[in-house]
Amino acid sequence: MTDLLSMRGVSVTYRTETGDVPAVRDVDLELASGEIVGLAGESGCGKSTLASTILRLQPQTATVTGEVLFEGRDVLTMGWGDLRALRWAGASMVFQGALHSLNPVRRVGDQIAEPIRVHTPEVPDEQVRARVGELLEQVGMPAVRARAYPHQLSGGQKQRVMIAMALACRPRLIVADEPTTALDVMVQAQVLDVLSALVHELGVGMLMISHDLSVLAELCDRIVVMYGGRVIETGPSKMVFGEALHPYADALSAAFPRVGDRAARFAPSGLPGDPPDPAALPPGCAFAPRCPRAIEDCTLAVPELLSFGDDRSAACIRLAEVS
């Protein structure tokens, strides 16, 4: 498969009153058409910051280095005209929390139609309305719901509207930033089914962001796990979820409660402490202060991301023992 998205050595630093804060550090990521890649990690690990570079949505206080290649063109250096054409038509984003992303005083059909009218102003209104109805049906909603206001829709329906909006201009890449976080498990399953079906039917690529490895394992082909702004493990989703190499990825997997598992019920897994402050990262491996397998050598140098066969890699000096 040819890479649709290729991120090489991407770093993002925020300027603050107290100094520079490195939110993302030297990240590489590849994604092909028809593939779903999951980006996992706790809040604050850099997932959303990394995703924002794909459409150049980071604030002015951010400095981005490296390359973000979309179909071979660097998003970070393209002009505003090309960037405007890329957004919605080349790549689009499904933001978390549809409740806060939709305009409460506009009908959802008008909001779905907006990017179509911006990118293809020559299309007659009748065809735009037909396209909106087609998009709603594509995500499992009747076309008549285009006349509804956001407050007249359930949480799951709002999220489907956001997905329809992201598909409006037939993009080749969709970035889904925690699209199921605010949904109950039944609606979450329905939305995941919609996303999976759309990717396989339309052949688009998708970057799915979540802190929940179980969601990513169900939906994604590959998973990229981040911690402290760096990638610490990558690999096929089933293997990362079931046989993680890095102790942090293993802890993320173990934190998900398994129905019928008495051990998990009476002794739920978790990690002590909190993720590191990106402005004051510990020496060596950023995970070492919370790692149950850490030794003194873990604090001496930042571990490299090393290949470990079967399209897997991990950043841990104790890789042989962990595996």
GROMACS .gro file of C-alpha atoms in nm:
model
  323
    1MET     CA    1   0.000   0.000   0.000
    2THR     CA    2   0.116   0.354  -0.081
    3ASP     CA    3   0.133   0.590   0.216
    4LEU     CA    4  -0.149   0.842   0.226
    5LEU     CA    5   0.000   1.011   0.532
    6SER     CA    6   0.365   1.006   0.635
    7MET     CA    7   0.483   1.192   0.946
    8ARG     CA    8   0.860   1.208   0.989
    9GLY     CA    9   1.038   1.339   1.295
   10VAL     CA   10   0.743   1.555   1.399
   11SER     CA   11   0.794   1.762   1.714
   12VAL     CA   12   0.559   2.023   1.859
   13THR     CA   13   0.662   2.276   2.124
   14TYR     CA   14   0.430   2.529   2.288
   15ARG     CA   15   0.556   2.868   2.401
   16THR     CA   16   0.428   2.958   2.748
   17GLU     CA   17   0.497   3.229   3.004
   18THR     CA   18   0.710   2.984   3.202
   19GLY     CA   19   0.906   2.850   2.905
   20ASP     CA   20   0.881   2.609   2.614
   21VAL     CA   21   0.676   2.291   2.660
   22PRO     CA   22   0.761   1.994   2.431
   23ALA     CA   23   0.420   1.830   2.371
   24VAL     CA   24   0.530   1.595   2.089
   25ARG     CA   25   0.883   1.467   2.041
   26ASP     CA   26   1.026   1.319   1.720
   27VAL     CA   27   0.726   1.112   1.609
   28ASP     CA   28   0.714   0.899   1.293
   29LEU     CA   29   0.380   0.764   1.169
   30GLU     CA   30   0.261   0.608   0.843
   31LEU     CA   31  -0.096   0.551   0.722
   32ALA     CA   32  -0.216   0.405   0.391
   33SER     CA   33  -0.545   0.434   0.203
   34GLY     CA   34  -0.801   0.181   0.327
   35GLU     CA   35  -0.617   0.145   0.660
   36ILE     CA   36  -0.724   0.243   1.011
   37VAL     CA   37  -0.441   0.336   1.248
   38GLY     CA   38  -0.517   0.388   1.617
   39LEU     CA   39  -0.334   0.646   1.829
   40ALA     CA   40  -0.352   0.549   2.199
   41GLY     CA   41  -0.240   0.694   2.530
   42GLU     CA   42  -0.356   0.877   2.841
   43SER     CA   43  -0.470   1.239   2.834
   44GLY     CA   44  -0.173   1.470   2.789
   45CYS     CA   45   0.046   1.224   2.599
   46GLY     CA   46   0.035   1.431   2.277
   47LYS     CA   47  -0.227   1.245   2.068
   48SER     CA   48  -0.448   1.541   1.976
   49THR     CA   49  -0.152   1.775   1.938
   50LEU     CA   50   0.004   1.534   1.687
   51ALA     CA   51  -0.326   1.501   1.499
   52SER     CA   52  -0.365   1.879   1.479
   53THR     CA   53  -0.050   1.902   1.266
   54ILE     CA   54  -0.215   1.700   0.986
   55LEU     CA   55  -0.449   1.992   0.905
   56ARG     CA   56  -0.222   2.258   1.058
   57LEU     CA   57  -0.472   2.340   1.330
   58GLN     CA   58  -0.226   2.406   1.611
   59PRO     CA   59  -0.233   2.752   1.776
   60GLN     CA   60   0.014   3.029   1.699
   61THR     CA   61   0.201   2.953   2.020
   62ALA     CA   62   0.310   2.617   1.875
   63THR     CA   63   0.631   2.551   1.684
   64VAL     CA   64   0.622   2.242   1.461
   65THR     CA   65   0.928   2.077   1.309
   66GLY     CA   66   0.965   1.769   1.092
   67GLU     CA   67   0.753   1.666   0.792
   68VAL     CA   68   0.380   1.595   0.763
   69LEU     CA   69   0.341   1.453   0.412
   70PHE     CA   70  -0.011   1.412   0.276
   71GLU     CA   71   0.004   1.231  -0.057
   72GLY     CA   72   0.368   1.335  -0.080
   73ARG     CA   73   0.316   1.707  -0.008
   74ASP     CA   74   0.433   1.866   0.316
   75VAL     CA   75   0.137   2.022   0.498
   76LEU     CA   76   0.371   2.232   0.713
   77THR     CA   77   0.515   2.424   0.416
   78MET     CA   78   0.221   2.449   0.173
   79GLY     CA   79   0.059   2.786   0.104
   80TRP     CA   80  -0.275   2.893   0.249
   81GLY     CA   81  -0.460   2.831  -0.076
   82ASP     CA   82  -0.340   2.471  -0.092
   83LEU     CA   83  -0.405   2.425   0.280
   84ARG     CA   84  -0.762   2.551   0.241
   85ALA     CA   85  -0.816   2.304  -0.043
   86LEU     CA   86  -0.672   2.022   0.169
   87ARG     CA   87  -0.908   2.080   0.462
   88TRP     CA   88  -1.239   1.893   0.418
   89ALA     CA   89  -1.164   1.790   0.058
   90GLY     CA   90  -0.833   1.609   0.115
   91ALA     CA   91  -0.847   1.540   0.487
   92SER     CA   92  -1.117   1.607   0.745
   93MET     CA   93  -1.159   1.574   1.120
   94VAL     CA   94  -1.426   1.432   1.349
   95PHE     CA   95  -1.383   1.618   1.677
   96GLN     CA   96  -1.467   1.472   2.016
   97GLY     CA   97  -1.781   1.605   2.180
   98ALA     CA   98  -2.032   1.665   1.899
   99LEU     CA   99  -2.246   1.856   2.153
  100HIS     CA  100  -1.987   2.137   2.151
  101SER     CA  101  -1.890   2.112   1.782
  102LEU     CA  102  -2.233   2.165   1.623
  103ASN     CA  103  -2.393   2.510   1.599
  104PRO     CA  104  -2.708   2.490   1.817
  105VAL     CA  105  -2.906   2.746   1.612
  106ARG     CA  106  -2.851   2.593   1.265
  107ARG     CA  107  -3.015   2.284   1.119
  108VAL     CA  108  -2.772   1.995   1.092
  109GLY     CA  109  -2.833   1.964   0.718
  110ASP     CA  110  -2.710   2.321   0.666
  111GLN     CA  111  -2.399   2.245   0.870
  112ILE     CA  112  -2.322   1.933   0.665
  113ALA     CA  113  -2.378   2.134   0.346
  114GLU     CA  114  -2.140   2.416   0.443
  115PRO     CA  115  -1.810   2.250   0.342
  116ILE     CA  116  -1.969   2.133   0.015
  117ARG     CA  117  -2.073   2.488  -0.070
  118VAL     CA  118  -1.730   2.625   0.028
  119HIS     CA  119  -1.532   2.378  -0.184
  120THR     CA  120  -1.775   2.337  -0.475
  121PRO     CA  121  -1.974   2.663  -0.497
  122GLU     CA  122  -2.082   2.579  -0.853
  123VAL     CA  123  -2.295   2.284  -0.736
  124PRO     CA  124  -2.670   2.372  -0.742
  125ASP     CA  125  -2.858   2.379  -0.411
  126GLU     CA  126  -3.076   2.087  -0.518
  127GLN     CA  127  -2.770   1.865  -0.565
  128VAL     CA  128  -2.624   1.984  -0.235
  129ARG     CA  129  -2.945   1.887  -0.053
  130ALA     CA  130  -2.940   1.548  -0.225
  131ARG     CA  131  -2.579   1.497  -0.118
  132VAL     CA  132  -2.665   1.585   0.245
  133GLY     CA  133  -2.945   1.327   0.244
  134GLU     CA  134  -2.710   1.069   0.094
  135LEU     CA  135  -2.450   1.138   0.363
  136LEU     CA  136  -2.701   1.102   0.645
  137GLU     CA  137  -2.822   0.770   0.506
  138GLN     CA  138  -2.460   0.662   0.471
  139VAL     CA  139  -2.412   0.702   0.847
  140GLY     CA  140  -2.740   0.529   0.931
  141MET     CA  141  -2.979   0.825   0.966
  142PRO     CA  142  -3.289   0.908   0.757
  143ALA     CA  143  -3.239   1.199   0.518
  144VAL     CA  144  -3.534   1.383   0.674
  145ARG     CA  145  -3.324   1.444   0.989
  146ALA     CA  146  -3.136   1.709   0.792
  147ARG     CA  147  -3.404   1.953   0.909
  148ALA     CA  148  -3.340   1.881   1.276
  149TYR     CA  149  -3.154   2.109   1.515
  150PRO     CA  150  -2.876   1.956   1.730
  151HIS     CA  151  -3.089   1.962   2.048
  152GLN     CA  152  -3.344   1.738   1.873
  153LEU     CA  153  -3.089   1.460   1.824
  154SER     CA  154  -2.942   1.204   2.063
  155GLY     CA  155  -2.569   1.193   2.140
  156GLY     CA  156  -2.514   0.911   1.894
  157GLN     CA  157  -2.706   1.092   1.621
  158LYS     CA  158  -2.501   1.409   1.676
  159GLN     CA  159  -2.183   1.208   1.638
  160ARG     CA  160  -2.316   1.055   1.316
  161VAL     CA  161  -2.383   1.408   1.189
  162MET     CA  162  -2.018   1.495   1.261
  163ILE     CA  163  -1.907   1.188   1.065
  164ALA     CA  164  -2.136   1.283   0.776
  165MET     CA  165  -1.988   1.634   0.781
  166ALA     CA  166  -1.636   1.491   0.770
  167LEU     CA  167  -1.731   1.285   0.462
  168ALA     CA  168  -1.909   1.572   0.285
  169CYS     CA  169  -1.630   1.655   0.037
  170ARG     CA  170  -1.517   1.293  -0.013
  171PRO     CA  171  -1.180   1.325   0.166
  172ARG     CA  172  -0.909   1.061   0.136
  173LEU     CA  173  -0.820   1.083   0.506
  174ILE     CA  174  -1.037   1.112   0.819
  175VAL     CA  175  -0.892   1.202   1.159
  176ALA     CA  176  -1.130   1.090   1.436
  177ASP     CA  177  -1.035   1.245   1.771
  178GLU     CA  178  -1.204   1.044   2.051
  179PRO     CA  179  -1.535   1.031   1.858
  180THR     CA  180  -1.702   0.789   2.102
  181THR     CA  181  -1.583   0.926   2.439
  182ALA     CA  182  -1.916   1.083   2.539
  183LEU     CA  183  -2.134   0.794   2.418
  184ASP     CA  184  -2.280   0.497   2.601
  185VAL     CA  185  -2.144   0.155   2.506
  186MET     CA  186  -2.435   0.058   2.279
  187VAL     CA  187  -2.417   0.381   2.077
  188GLN     CA  188  -2.038   0.359   2.079
  189ALA     CA  189  -2.058   0.017   1.914
  190GLN     CA  190  -2.295   0.153   1.649
  191VAL     CA  191  -2.068   0.449   1.569
  192LEU     CA  192  -1.762   0.223   1.546
  193ASP     CA  193  -1.949  -0.004   1.305
  194VAL     CA  194  -2.036   0.299   1.090
  195LEU     CA  195  -1.673   0.418   1.084
  196SER     CA  196  -1.537   0.073   1.000
  197ALA     CA  197  -1.790   0.019   0.720
  198LEU     CA  198  -1.721   0.361   0.568
  199VAL     CA  199  -1.345   0.306   0.559
  200HIS     CA  200  -1.377  -0.032   0.391
  201GLU     CA  201  -1.649   0.076   0.148
  202LEU     CA  202  -1.491   0.407   0.046
  203GLY     CA  203  -1.125   0.308   0.073
  204VAL     CA  204  -1.030   0.615   0.277
  205GLY     CA  205  -0.761   0.616   0.543
  206MET     CA  206  -0.844   0.687   0.907
  207LEU     CA  207  -0.644   0.794   1.211
  208MET     CA  208  -0.846   0.703   1.519
  209ILE     CA  209  -0.748   0.867   1.849
  210SER     CA  210  -0.850   0.713   2.182
  211HIS     CA  211  -0.726   0.635   2.531
  212ASP     CA  212  -0.923   0.308   2.516
  213LEU     CA  213  -0.716   0.025   2.369
  214SER     CA  214  -1.022  -0.203   2.352
  215VAL     CA  215  -1.194   0.039   2.111
  216LEU     CA  216  -0.883   0.061   1.896
  217ALA     CA  217  -0.830  -0.316   1.899
  218GLU     CA  218  -1.181  -0.365   1.763
  219LEU     CA  219  -1.158  -0.104   1.490
  220CYS     CA  220  -0.794  -0.058   1.385
  221ASP     CA  221  -0.544  -0.244   1.173
  222ARG     CA  222  -0.245  -0.102   1.363
  223ILE     CA  223  -0.198   0.081   1.692
  224VAL     CA  224   0.054   0.351   1.783
  225VAL     CA  225   0.093   0.403   2.160
  226MET     CA  226   0.224   0.737   2.288
  227TYR     CA  227   0.359   0.840   2.628
  228GLY     CA  228   0.522   1.166   2.728
  229GLY     CA  229   0.498   1.299   2.372
  230ARG     CA  230   0.684   1.004   2.216
  231VAL     CA  231   0.582   0.682   2.042
  232ILE     CA  232   0.667   0.393   2.274
  233GLU     CA  233   0.506   0.101   2.085
  234THR     CA  234   0.357   0.024   1.744
  235GLY     CA  235   0.218  -0.294   1.593
  236PRO     CA  236  -0.088  -0.485   1.471
  237SER     CA  237  -0.383  -0.399   1.695
  238LYS     CA  238  -0.457  -0.751   1.817
  239MET     CA  239  -0.094  -0.802   1.920
  240VAL     CA  240  -0.057  -0.466   2.096
  241PHE     CA  241  -0.384  -0.522   2.282
  242GLY     CA  242  -0.321  -0.889   2.367
  243GLU     CA  243   0.059  -0.919   2.381
  244ALA     CA  244   0.200  -0.572   2.444
  245LEU     CA  245   0.579  -0.537   2.446
  246HIS     CA  246   0.612  -0.209   2.636
  247PRO     CA  247   0.501  -0.214   3.001
  248TYR     CA  248   0.295   0.103   2.949
  249ALA     CA  249   0.100  -0.047   2.658
  250ASP     CA  250   0.053  -0.358   2.870
  251ALA     CA  251  -0.087  -0.143   3.154
  252LEU     CA  252  -0.329   0.032   2.915
  253SER     CA  253  -0.457  -0.306   2.801
  254ALA     CA  254  -0.488  -0.441   3.156
  255ALA     CA  255  -0.681  -0.132   3.270
  256PHE     CA  256  -0.975  -0.229   3.050
  257PRO     CA  257  -1.225  -0.435   3.257
  258ARG     CA  258  -1.305  -0.774   3.108
  259VAL     CA  259  -1.654  -0.911   3.164
  260GLY     CA  260  -1.642  -1.241   3.356
  261ASP     CA  261  -1.282  -1.197   3.473
  262ARG     CA  262  -1.303  -1.238   3.852
  263ALA     CA  263  -0.942  -1.131   3.904
  264ALA     CA  264  -1.006  -0.800   3.723
  265ARG     CA  265  -1.329  -0.751   3.918
  266PHE     CA  266  -1.176  -0.787   4.263
  267ALA     CA  267  -0.833  -0.640   4.183
  268PRO     CA  268  -0.872  -0.387   3.901
  269SER     CA  269  -0.548  -0.300   3.729
  270GLY     CA  270  -0.411   0.051   3.708
  271LEU     CA  271  -0.100   0.260   3.725
  272PRO     CA  272   0.026   0.460   4.021
  273GLY     CA  273   0.086   0.831   3.981
  274ASP     CA  274   0.006   1.056   3.686
  275PRO     CA  275   0.148   1.104   3.336
  276PRO     CA  276   0.458   1.327   3.336
  277ASP     CA  277   0.441   1.703   3.299
  278PRO     CA  278   0.578   1.768   2.946
  279ALA     CA  279   0.751   2.080   3.082
  280ALA     CA  280   0.943   1.872   3.338
  281LEU     CA  281   1.004   1.528   3.193
  282PRO     CA  282   1.206   1.285   3.407
  283PRO     CA  283   1.551   1.180   3.283
  284GLY     CA  284   1.576   0.875   3.060
  285CYS     CA  285   1.254   0.687   2.993
  286ALA     CA  286   0.958   0.912   3.078
  287PHE     CA  287   0.762   0.608   3.199
  288ALA     CA  288   1.030   0.490   3.442
  289PRO     CA  289   0.883   0.658   3.757
  290ARG     CA  290   0.559   0.460   3.711
  291CYS     CA  291   0.703   0.143   3.558
  292PRO     CA  292   0.692  -0.174   3.771
  293ARG     CA  293   0.987  -0.314   3.572
  294ALA     CA  294   1.213  -0.008   3.584
  295ILE     CA  295   1.580  -0.041   3.676
  296GLU     CA  296   1.846   0.226   3.728
  297ASP     CA  297   1.958   0.211   3.363
  298CYS     CA  298   1.609   0.323   3.256
  299THR     CA  299   1.681   0.672   3.390
  300LEU     CA  300   2.011   0.719   3.207
  301ALA     CA  301   1.898   0.767   2.845
  302VAL     CA  302   1.581   0.801   2.637
  303PRO     CA  303   1.523   0.454   2.483
  304GLU     CA  304   1.511   0.425   2.105
  305LEU     CA  305   1.211   0.283   1.920
  306LEU     CA  306   1.348  -0.051   1.799
  307SER     CA  307   1.199  -0.299   1.552
  308PHE     CA  308   1.095  -0.631   1.696
  309GLY     CA  309   0.966  -0.831   1.397
  310ASP     CA  310   0.611  -0.879   1.266
  311ASP     CA  311   0.579  -0.505   1.197
  312ARG     CA  312   0.624  -0.433   1.568
  313SER     CA  313   0.846  -0.189   1.754
  314ALA     CA  314   0.887  -0.069   2.111
  315ALA     CA  315   1.101   0.177   2.307
  316CYS     CA  316   1.220  -0.010   2.615
  317ILE     CA  317   1.574  -0.108   2.712
  318ARG     CA  318   1.434  -0.424   2.874
  319LEU     CA  319   1.262  -0.530   2.554
  320ALA     CA  320   1.396  -0.885   2.561
  321GLU     CA  321   1.267  -0.940   2.916
  322VAL     CA  322   0.931  -0.767   2.855
  323SER     CA  323   0.860  -0.979   2.549
   0.00000   0.00000   0.00000
